[in-house]
Coordinates of C-alpha atoms in Angstrom, one line a residue:
M1 CA -72.8 132.1 49.0
D2 CA -71.2 133.8 46.0
V3 CA -68.5 135.3 48.3
I4 CA -67.7 131.9 49.8
V5 CA -67.4 130.3 46.3
L6 CA -65.3 133.1 45.0
G7 CA -63.1 132.9 48.0
L8 CA -62.5 129.1 47.5
M9 CA -61.8 129.7 43.8
L10 CA -59.3 132.4 44.6
L11 CA -57.6 130.0 47.0
S12 CA -57.5 127.3 44.3
L13 CA -56.1 129.8 41.8
T14 CA -53.4 131.0 44.3
I15 CA -52.4 127.3 44.8
W16 CA -52.0 126.8 41.1
L17 CA -49.9 130.0 40.8
G18 CA -47.7 128.7 43.6
L19 CA -47.4 125.3 42.1
L20 CA -46.4 126.6 38.7
G21 CA -44.0 129.3 40.0
F22 CA -42.5 127.8 43.1
W23 CA -42.8 124.0 43.1
G24 CA -39.6 122.9 41.4
Q25 CA -41.1 123.3 37.9
F26 CA -42.5 119.8 38.4
W27 CA -44.7 120.1 35.3
R28 CA -41.8 120.3 32.9
T29 CA -40.4 117.3 31.0
D30 CA -36.9 118.5 30.3
Q31 CA -35.2 116.2 32.8
Q32 CA -34.6 113.4 30.3
L33 CA -31.8 110.8 30.3
E34 CA -31.6 110.9 26.5
F35 CA -30.1 114.4 26.7
T36 CA -27.0 112.9 28.3
E37 CA -23.6 112.9 26.5
T38 CA -22.5 109.2 26.4
Q39 CA -18.7 109.3 25.8
L40 CA -16.8 107.4 28.5
E41 CA -13.1 107.5 29.1
S42 CA -13.3 104.6 31.5
L43 CA -15.7 101.7 31.9
P44 CA -17.0 100.7 35.3
V45 CA -18.0 97.2 36.0
V46 CA -21.8 96.9 36.1
C47 CA -24.1 94.0 37.3
A48 CA -27.8 94.1 36.7
V49 CA -30.2 92.6 39.3
V50 CA -33.6 91.6 38.0
P51 CA -36.2 90.3 40.4
A52 CA -38.7 88.1 38.5
R53 CA -41.9 86.5 39.7
N54 CA -44.0 84.8 37.0
E55 CA -42.6 87.0 34.2
A56 CA -42.3 84.3 31.5
Q57 CA -44.6 86.2 29.2
L58 CA -42.5 89.4 29.1
L59 CA -38.9 88.0 29.4
P60 CA -38.4 87.1 25.7
T61 CA -38.6 90.9 25.0
T62 CA -37.4 92.5 28.2
L63 CA -34.5 90.2 29.1
R64 CA -33.4 90.2 25.5
S65 CA -33.2 94.0 25.5
L66 CA -31.1 94.0 28.7
L67 CA -28.7 91.3 27.5
L68 CA -28.2 93.2 24.2
Q69 CA -27.1 96.5 25.7
D70 CA -24.4 98.3 23.8
Y71 CA -22.4 99.0 26.9
P72 CA -18.7 98.2 26.1
G73 CA -17.6 97.5 29.6
S74 CA -18.0 94.4 31.8
F75 CA -21.7 93.7 32.3
N76 CA -23.5 90.7 33.8
V77 CA -27.2 90.1 34.5
F78 CA -28.4 88.4 37.7
L79 CA -32.0 87.3 37.4
V80 CA -33.6 86.2 40.6
D81 CA -36.5 83.7 40.1
D82 CA -38.7 84.6 43.0
R83 CA -40.4 81.2 43.3
S84 CA -42.3 81.5 40.0
T85 CA -44.8 79.0 38.8
D86 CA -44.7 79.8 35.1
R87 CA -41.1 78.5 34.3
T88 CA -39.6 82.0 34.4
A89 CA -36.1 80.6 34.8
N90 CA -36.5 78.3 31.8
F91 CA -37.6 81.2 29.6
A92 CA -34.8 83.4 30.8
E93 CA -32.2 80.7 30.0
G94 CA -33.7 80.2 26.6
V95 CA -33.5 83.9 25.9
A96 CA -29.9 84.1 26.9
H97 CA -29.0 81.2 24.6
A98 CA -31.0 82.6 21.7
V99 CA -29.0 85.9 21.8
G100 CA -25.7 84.2 22.5
K101 CA -25.3 85.7 26.0
A102 CA -25.6 82.6 28.1
Q103 CA -22.4 83.3 30.0
Q104 CA -23.6 86.8 30.8
L105 CA -26.8 85.7 32.5
H106 CA -26.8 84.2 36.0
I107 CA -30.1 82.7 37.2
I108 CA -30.6 82.5 41.0
S109 CA -33.4 80.4 42.5
G110 CA -35.0 82.6 45.1
E111 CA -35.2 81.4 48.7
S112 CA -38.3 81.5 50.9
L113 CA -39.4 85.0 51.9
P114 CA -38.3 85.7 55.5
A115 CA -40.3 87.7 57.9
G116 CA -39.7 91.5 57.7
W117 CA -38.9 91.6 54.0
S118 CA -41.0 92.5 51.0
G119 CA -40.8 90.0 48.2
K120 CA -39.1 92.3 45.6
L121 CA -36.5 93.6 48.0
W122 CA -35.6 90.1 49.3
A123 CA -35.1 89.0 45.7
I124 CA -32.9 92.1 45.0
E125 CA -30.9 91.3 48.2
Q126 CA -30.1 87.8 46.9
G127 CA -29.2 89.1 43.5
I128 CA -26.8 91.7 45.0
K129 CA -25.2 89.1 47.2
S130 CA -24.4 87.0 44.2
A131 CA -23.4 89.9 42.0
S132 CA -21.0 91.2 44.6
L133 CA -18.6 88.3 43.7
F134 CA -17.9 90.3 40.5
A135 CA -16.9 93.4 42.5
P136 CA -19.1 95.7 40.4
D137 CA -18.7 99.5 40.6
Y138 CA -22.4 99.8 40.0
F139 CA -25.6 97.8 40.3
L140 CA -28.4 98.2 37.8
L141 CA -31.7 97.4 39.6
T142 CA -34.4 96.9 37.0
D143 CA -37.8 95.3 36.8
A144 CA -38.6 92.3 34.6
D145 CA -41.2 94.2 32.6
I146 CA -38.8 96.9 31.3
E147 CA -37.8 96.9 27.7
H148 CA -34.5 98.7 27.6
D149 CA -33.3 100.8 24.7
S150 CA -30.0 99.5 23.6
G151 CA -28.1 102.5 24.9
N152 CA -29.9 102.8 28.2
L153 CA -27.1 101.4 30.4
R154 CA -24.5 103.4 28.6
R155 CA -26.4 106.6 29.2
L156 CA -27.0 105.7 32.9
V157 CA -23.3 105.0 33.5
A158 CA -22.3 108.2 31.6
K159 CA -24.7 110.2 33.7
A160 CA -23.4 108.8 36.9
V161 CA -19.7 109.2 36.0
Q162 CA -19.8 112.6 34.3
E163 CA -21.9 114.2 37.1
D164 CA -20.4 112.3 40.0
L165 CA -23.7 110.7 41.1
D166 CA -24.4 107.9 43.6
L167 CA -27.7 107.0 42.1
V168 CA -29.3 107.6 38.7
S169 CA -32.8 106.6 38.0
V170 CA -35.3 107.1 35.2
M171 CA -39.0 107.0 35.1
V172 CA -39.4 104.8 32.0
R173 CA -42.2 105.4 29.6
L174 CA -45.2 103.4 30.8
R175 CA -47.4 101.6 28.4
C176 CA -50.0 104.0 27.0
E177 CA -52.0 102.3 24.3
S178 CA -55.6 101.5 25.6
F179 CA -58.2 104.1 26.3
W180 CA -57.7 103.9 30.1
E181 CA -53.9 104.0 29.8
K182 CA -54.1 107.2 27.7
F183 CA -56.7 108.7 30.1
L184 CA -54.9 107.9 33.4
I185 CA -51.3 106.9 32.9
P186 CA -49.9 110.3 31.9
A187 CA -51.5 111.7 35.0
F188 CA -49.7 109.1 37.1
I189 CA -46.4 110.5 35.9
F190 CA -47.7 114.1 36.5
F191 CA -48.7 113.4 40.1
F192 CA -45.4 111.6 40.7
Q193 CA -43.5 114.6 39.5
K194 CA -45.6 116.8 41.7
L195 CA -44.8 114.7 44.7
Y196 CA -41.1 114.5 43.8
P197 CA -40.2 117.5 41.6
F198 CA -37.3 116.2 39.6
R199 CA -35.3 119.5 39.9
W200 CA -35.5 119.3 43.6
V201 CA -34.5 115.6 43.6
N202 CA -31.5 116.5 41.4
N203 CA -30.4 119.4 43.6
P204 CA -28.0 118.1 46.2
N205 CA -28.9 120.9 48.6
N206 CA -32.6 120.1 48.5
P207 CA -33.8 117.2 50.9
T208 CA -36.4 115.9 48.4
A209 CA -35.4 112.4 47.2
G210 CA -37.1 110.1 44.8
A211 CA -36.4 107.4 42.3
A212 CA -38.3 105.1 39.8
G213 CA -37.8 101.4 40.5
G214 CA -37.9 100.3 36.9
S215 CA -34.4 101.5 36.2
I216 CA -32.0 102.5 39.0
L217 CA -28.2 102.6 38.7
I218 CA -26.6 102.8 42.1
A219 CA -22.9 102.9 43.0
R220 CA -21.8 99.8 45.1
E221 CA -20.0 102.1 47.5
A222 CA -23.2 104.1 48.1
L223 CA -25.2 101.0 48.7
E224 CA -22.6 99.8 51.2
R225 CA -22.5 103.1 52.9
I226 CA -26.3 103.1 53.7
G227 CA -26.1 99.6 55.0
G228 CA -27.3 97.7 51.9
I229 CA -30.8 96.9 50.7
Q230 CA -31.7 95.5 54.2
V231 CA -32.1 99.1 55.5
I232 CA -35.3 99.5 53.4
R233 CA -36.3 95.8 53.5
Q234 CA -39.9 96.7 54.7
A235 CA -40.5 99.5 52.3
L236 CA -43.4 99.2 49.9
I237 CA -42.4 102.3 47.9
D238 CA -38.9 100.9 47.8
D239 CA -37.4 103.0 45.0
C240 CA -38.1 106.3 46.8
A241 CA -37.0 104.8 50.1
L242 CA -33.7 103.9 48.5
A243 CA -33.2 107.3 47.0
K244 CA -33.9 108.9 50.4
A245 CA -31.4 106.7 52.2
V246 CA -28.7 107.5 49.6
K247 CA -29.3 111.3 49.7
K248 CA -29.4 111.4 53.5
S249 CA -26.1 109.6 53.5
R250 CA -24.4 112.7 52.1
G251 CA -21.7 113.8 54.5
A252 CA -22.0 110.7 56.6
G253 CA -18.2 110.5 56.7
E254 CA -15.6 108.1 55.6
Q255 CA -15.6 105.8 58.7
G256 CA -19.0 104.2 58.1
S257 CA -18.3 103.9 54.4
R258 CA -15.0 102.3 54.9
G259 CA -16.3 99.8 57.4
A260 CA -19.1 98.7 55.1
G261 CA -16.9 98.6 52.1
E262 CA -14.3 96.5 53.8
Q263 CA -16.9 94.0 54.9
R264 CA -18.4 93.7 51.4
S265 CA -14.9 93.5 49.8
R266 CA -14.1 90.5 52.0
E267 CA -17.3 88.9 50.8
A268 CA -16.4 89.5 47.2
G269 CA -13.2 87.3 47.6
E270 CA -10.7 86.3 45.0
Q271 CA -13.2 85.6 42.3
G272 CA -14.3 89.2 42.0
S273 CA -10.8 90.5 42.2
K274 CA -9.7 88.2 39.4
G275 CA -12.6 89.2 37.2
Y276 CA -12.0 92.8 37.9
K277 CA -8.4 92.6 36.8
E278 CA -9.2 90.5 33.7
N279 CA -11.4 93.3 32.4
N280 CA -8.5 95.7 32.7
H281 CA -10.3 98.1 35.0
A282 CA -8.3 100.1 37.5
P283 CA -10.0 100.8 40.8
Y284 CA -12.8 103.1 39.8
P285 CA -13.2 106.5 41.6
M286 CA -16.4 106.5 43.6
P287 CA -18.8 109.4 43.4
S288 CA -19.4 112.1 45.9
Q289 CA -21.7 111.0 48.7
G290 CA -25.4 111.5 48.4
R291 CA -25.8 112.9 44.9
I292 CA -28.7 111.5 43.0
W293 CA -30.5 112.2 39.7
L294 CA -34.1 111.3 38.6
G295 CA -35.5 112.0 35.1
L296 CA -37.7 110.6 32.3
S297 CA -36.8 108.3 29.5
S298 CA -38.5 108.4 26.1
L299 CA -36.8 105.3 24.7
T300 CA -36.9 102.7 27.6
H301 CA -40.4 101.3 28.1
S302 CA -42.4 99.3 30.6
L303 CA -44.4 96.5 28.9
R304 CA -46.7 96.0 31.9
P305 CA -50.3 96.4 30.5
Y306 CA -52.9 98.5 32.3
D307 CA -55.6 98.2 29.8
S308 CA -58.6 98.5 32.1
L309 CA -59.7 100.9 34.8
A310 CA -59.5 98.0 37.3
T311 CA -55.8 97.3 36.7
I312 CA -54.8 100.9 37.0
W313 CA -57.0 101.3 40.1
D314 CA -55.3 98.4 41.7
M315 CA -51.9 99.7 40.8
V316 CA -52.5 103.1 42.4
A317 CA -54.5 101.7 45.4
R318 CA -51.7 99.3 46.3
T319 CA -49.4 102.1 47.7
A320 CA -51.4 105.4 47.7
Y321 CA -52.1 105.2 51.4
T322 CA -48.5 104.1 52.0
Q323 CA -47.5 107.4 50.3
L324 CA -49.5 109.2 52.9
N325 CA -47.6 107.4 55.7
Y326 CA -50.8 105.6 56.7
S327 CA -52.0 108.9 58.3
P328 CA -55.7 109.5 58.6
L329 CA -55.0 113.2 59.0
I330 CA -53.0 113.4 55.8
L331 CA -55.7 111.3 54.1
L332 CA -58.3 113.8 55.2
G333 CA -56.2 116.7 53.9
T334 CA -55.9 114.9 50.6
L335 CA -59.6 114.3 50.3
V336 CA -60.2 118.0 50.9
G337 CA -57.3 119.4 49.0
M338 CA -57.7 117.4 45.7
P339 CA -61.2 118.7 45.0
L340 CA -60.2 122.2 46.0
I341 CA -57.2 122.2 43.6
Y342 CA -58.6 120.2 40.7
L343 CA -62.4 120.1 40.8
A344 CA -63.2 123.6 42.0
P345 CA -62.1 125.4 38.8
P346 CA -64.4 123.6 36.3
V347 CA -67.2 123.5 38.8
C348 CA -66.9 127.2 39.4
V349 CA -67.0 127.9 35.6
I350 CA -70.3 126.1 35.5
M351 CA -71.7 127.7 38.6
G352 CA -70.5 131.2 37.6
A353 CA -72.2 130.8 34.2
V354 CA -75.5 129.6 35.8
W355 CA -75.5 132.4 38.4
S356 CA -74.3 135.0 35.9
N357 CA -71.5 135.7 38.2
W358 CA -68.7 136.3 35.8
A359 CA -66.1 136.9 38.4
I360 CA -66.5 133.3 39.7
A361 CA -66.7 132.0 36.1
F362 CA -63.6 133.9 35.0
T363 CA -61.6 132.9 38.0
G364 CA -62.6 129.3 37.6
L365 CA -61.7 129.3 33.9
L366 CA -58.3 130.8 34.7
G367 CA -57.6 128.1 37.3
W368 CA -58.6 125.4 34.8
L369 CA -56.4 126.9 32.1
L370 CA -53.4 127.0 34.5
M371 CA -53.8 123.3 35.4
T372 CA -54.3 122.4 31.7
F373 CA -51.1 124.4 30.9
A374 CA -49.2 122.4 33.6
Y375 CA -50.5 119.0 32.4
Y376 CA -50.0 119.6 28.7
P377 CA -46.2 118.8 28.6
T378 CA -46.8 115.4 30.1
I379 CA -49.6 114.8 27.6
R380 CA -47.3 115.8 24.8
F381 CA -44.5 113.6 26.1
Y382 CA -46.9 110.6 26.0
K383 CA -48.1 111.6 22.5
C384 CA -51.7 111.7 23.6
S385 CA -54.5 114.0 22.2
P386 CA -54.0 117.6 23.5
W387 CA -57.6 117.7 24.5
L388 CA -56.9 115.2 27.2
A389 CA -55.1 118.0 29.1
L390 CA -58.5 119.5 29.8
S391 CA -59.6 116.3 31.5
L392 CA -57.3 116.6 34.5
P393 CA -60.1 117.5 36.9
A394 CA -62.0 114.3 36.1
I395 CA -58.7 112.3 36.3
A396 CA -57.8 113.8 39.7
F397 CA -61.3 112.9 41.0
L398 CA -60.6 109.2 40.0
Y399 CA -57.2 109.3 41.7
T400 CA -58.8 110.7 44.8
L401 CA -61.2 107.8 44.9
M402 CA -58.3 105.4 44.4
T403 CA -56.5 106.9 47.3
L404 CA -59.5 106.6 49.5
D405 CA -59.9 102.9 48.4
S406 CA -56.2 102.4 49.3
A407 CA -56.9 103.5 52.8
L408 CA -60.0 101.3 53.1
R409 CA -57.9 98.3 51.8
H410 CA -55.3 99.0 54.4
W411 CA -57.8 99.1 57.2
Q412 CA -59.3 95.9 56.0
G413 CA -55.9 94.2 55.9
R414 CA -55.8 94.0 52.1
G415 CA -53.3 96.7 51.4
G416 CA -50.2 96.4 49.3
A417 CA -51.3 93.3 47.4
W418 CA -48.8 92.3 44.6
K419 CA -47.9 89.1 42.9
G420 CA -50.0 86.9 45.3
R421 CA -48.6 88.6 48.4
V422 CA -50.3 91.1 50.7
Y423 CA -48.4 93.7 52.7
S424 CA -50.8 95.5 54.9
S425 CA -48.1 97.7 56.5
P426 CA -44.4 97.6 57.1
D427 CA -44.7 96.5 60.7
K428 CA -46.7 93.5 59.6
L429 CA -44.2 92.3 56.9

């Protein structure tokens, strides 16, 4: 028995050494938008698209922050009221008038959700269609719960222009105030970075692609090249699906890009051309194909509260099984792998001490310290107690249960529930 336990612990330790040394340095927090130099020689036209469904409570803060961006170029906001019942559109209009930006805000009444679309992506599609009349160089796709730092857009554009990027996205700082938020939210970021190591995402020669839907700046030419939002219309994890489509388009050639661009340009019409010239913008050089960037933001926040275990549980369970491609085999691997990687080290410390087997205890302790070392930068980034870094095994156990519950919800036809809609799987949208 001792030999089996020691063997499992050595395997867990080897995995951690591999993760720390060879998995894209996912545990580091140095990929941050705020490190970007923000001087711009030219000013691209930008249109923000905000899908909003029953967001009246947050808009007085979030929409205000978006309208008050210090970006000196042409910038308009298109808020798509996705059939809200809480007077979202009225609140949005009031915010725009209150900050003197009424001409900058365009409110679109969302149409009925057609078959084959998720609600958010259908709202984004409608917003992009309207915004295209302004012939923007970039679209800013952002959620209605995001409070933007005043320089967020300027930094996003600077990053895209200076590094010749098709898509720039930031994982905004999630709310981390209640006990459950402090206990579980930093780990959500940690696991996301492990799934999509930012350095791999940002390497054009690595196929890994990821994005964070709260704040995505995408070049209009890139969106046209991949075929528009409709190519991911069924995706529940839409941000990463969009990033994957953009990164895969690298080297797709000029022909497809030109055809899509010409079609969208015709749709833009004279209104967009006139607005483009009036803002004294020469035709803006488009970025190289397929280059994307993903990082953290310490200044732009999500105001969405997750102040109970139940709300965080629902947030994770909504798409966890989707992340596993609805595969029972991958789920089984997850249910075996998570305990081996995260639970085995502290359990072996206890077992080794009880059995007086110090080889097992020491190996377990070393594995536990390695995962604590990996998790600590995220804990520090979220300004939580350093002692929480030691709790990663217990947190991982909860996330494993959430993943299992996500699969159960899918099998019961309750998967993907959000804002009063249920998306059990893409083929049933």
